[in-house]
């Protein structure tokens, strides 16, 4: 498996872990990384902060144990530079519930940095830069705060 493919798997696994409601796995993926949210420039560092923020903010629905979302990641561009790499991709998040018809709730860009240590790639930084917001009321517990981002 090439370095490009390994980095690609990291990018896509973040989305899958969020959609599965597996915040421990999200935190493990970001254990040695900074997670930056724009436009607020809020920074989470390490697995404890990442885990706590996701548990606090993201709504989990009992019938599925997930946030009932699907993150689509596309237009992935990766630049390799020895034991470092960067990537840029687009994301779109959809959500659908019994009382909330399937719709796009957010889209934007991921800006990622990676390092290779002991022959394994890991995130060193992810910046989440939303471009557009839909109705986040069924996705985020702190919806009122997030509506100001629009």
mmCIF file of C-alpha atoms in Angstrom, residues 51-102:
data_model
loop_
_atom_site.group_PDB
_atom_site.id
_atom_site.type_symbol
_atom_site.label_atom_id
_atom_site.label_comp_id
_atom_site.label_asym_id
_atom_site.label_seq_id
_atom_site.Cartn_x
_atom_site.Cartn_y
_atom_site.Cartn_z
ATOM 1 C CA UNK A 51 -13.436 13.193 22.672
ATOM 2 C CA UNK A 52 -14.985 15.588 25.216
ATOM 3 C CA UNK A 53 -15.944 18.136 22.543
ATOM 4 C CA UNK A 54 -17.641 15.545 20.340
ATOM 5 C CA UNK A 55 -19.575 13.986 23.223
ATOM 6 C CA UNK A 56 -20.704 17.418 24.379
ATOM 7 C CA UNK A 57 -21.680 18.811 20.964
ATOM 8 C CA UNK A 58 -22.848 16.056 18.631
ATOM 9 C CA UNK A 59 -26.304 14.577 19.144
ATOM 10 C CA UNK A 60 -26.473 10.776 19.197
ATOM 11 C CA UNK A 61 -29.816 9.117 18.486
ATOM 12 C CA UNK A 62 -30.742 6.087 20.637
ATOM 13 C CA UNK A 63 -32.355 4.128 17.796
ATOM 14 C CA UNK A 64 -29.026 3.971 15.911
ATOM 15 C CA UNK A 65 -26.346 5.022 18.386
ATOM 16 C CA UNK A 66 -25.157 7.469 15.723
ATOM 17 C CA UNK A 67 -25.727 11.092 14.727
ATOM 18 C CA UNK A 68 -27.674 9.843 11.661
ATOM 19 C CA UNK A 69 -25.283 11.678 9.355
ATOM 20 C CA UNK A 70 -23.247 10.812 6.305
ATOM 21 C CA UNK A 71 -20.023 12.687 5.622
ATOM 22 C CA UNK A 72 -19.015 12.687 1.955
ATOM 23 C CA UNK A 73 -15.367 13.549 1.309
ATOM 24 C CA UNK A 74 -14.210 14.284 -2.216
ATOM 25 C CA UNK A 75 -11.747 16.202 -4.405
ATOM 26 C CA UNK A 76 -8.922 14.917 -2.203
ATOM 27 C CA UNK A 77 -5.521 16.328 -3.157
ATOM 28 C CA UNK A 78 -2.476 15.012 -1.296
ATOM 29 C CA UNK A 79 1.066 16.426 -1.409
ATOM 30 C CA UNK A 80 3.807 14.128 -0.145
ATOM 31 C CA UNK A 81 7.102 15.558 1.136
ATOM 32 C CA UNK A 82 9.233 12.836 2.702
ATOM 33 C CA UNK A 83 7.856 12.022 6.148
ATOM 34 C CA UNK A 84 5.376 14.898 5.985
ATOM 35 C CA UNK A 85 2.311 15.441 3.857
ATOM 36 C CA UNK A 86 -0.572 17.812 3.426
ATOM 37 C CA UNK A 87 -4.020 17.338 1.957
ATOM 38 C CA UNK A 88 -7.036 19.355 1.015
ATOM 39 C CA UNK A 89 -10.516 17.978 0.432
ATOM 40 C CA UNK A 90 -14.152 18.993 0.282
ATOM 41 C CA UNK A 91 -16.790 17.639 2.645
ATOM 42 C CA UNK A 92 -20.561 17.535 2.603
ATOM 43 C CA UNK A 93 -22.638 16.331 5.550
ATOM 44 C CA UNK A 94 -26.177 15.054 5.135
ATOM 45 C CA UNK A 95 -28.622 14.062 7.847
ATOM 46 C CA UNK A 96 -32.003 12.413 7.839
ATOM 47 C CA UNK A 97 -34.382 11.464 10.627
ATOM 48 C CA UNK A 98 -38.035 10.480 10.895
ATOM 49 C CA UNK A 99 -39.007 14.090 11.629
ATOM 50 C CA UNK A 100 -36.186 15.683 9.600
ATOM 51 C CA UNK A 101 -36.122 14.834 5.865
ATOM 52 C CA UNK A 102 -32.753 13.939 4.353
#
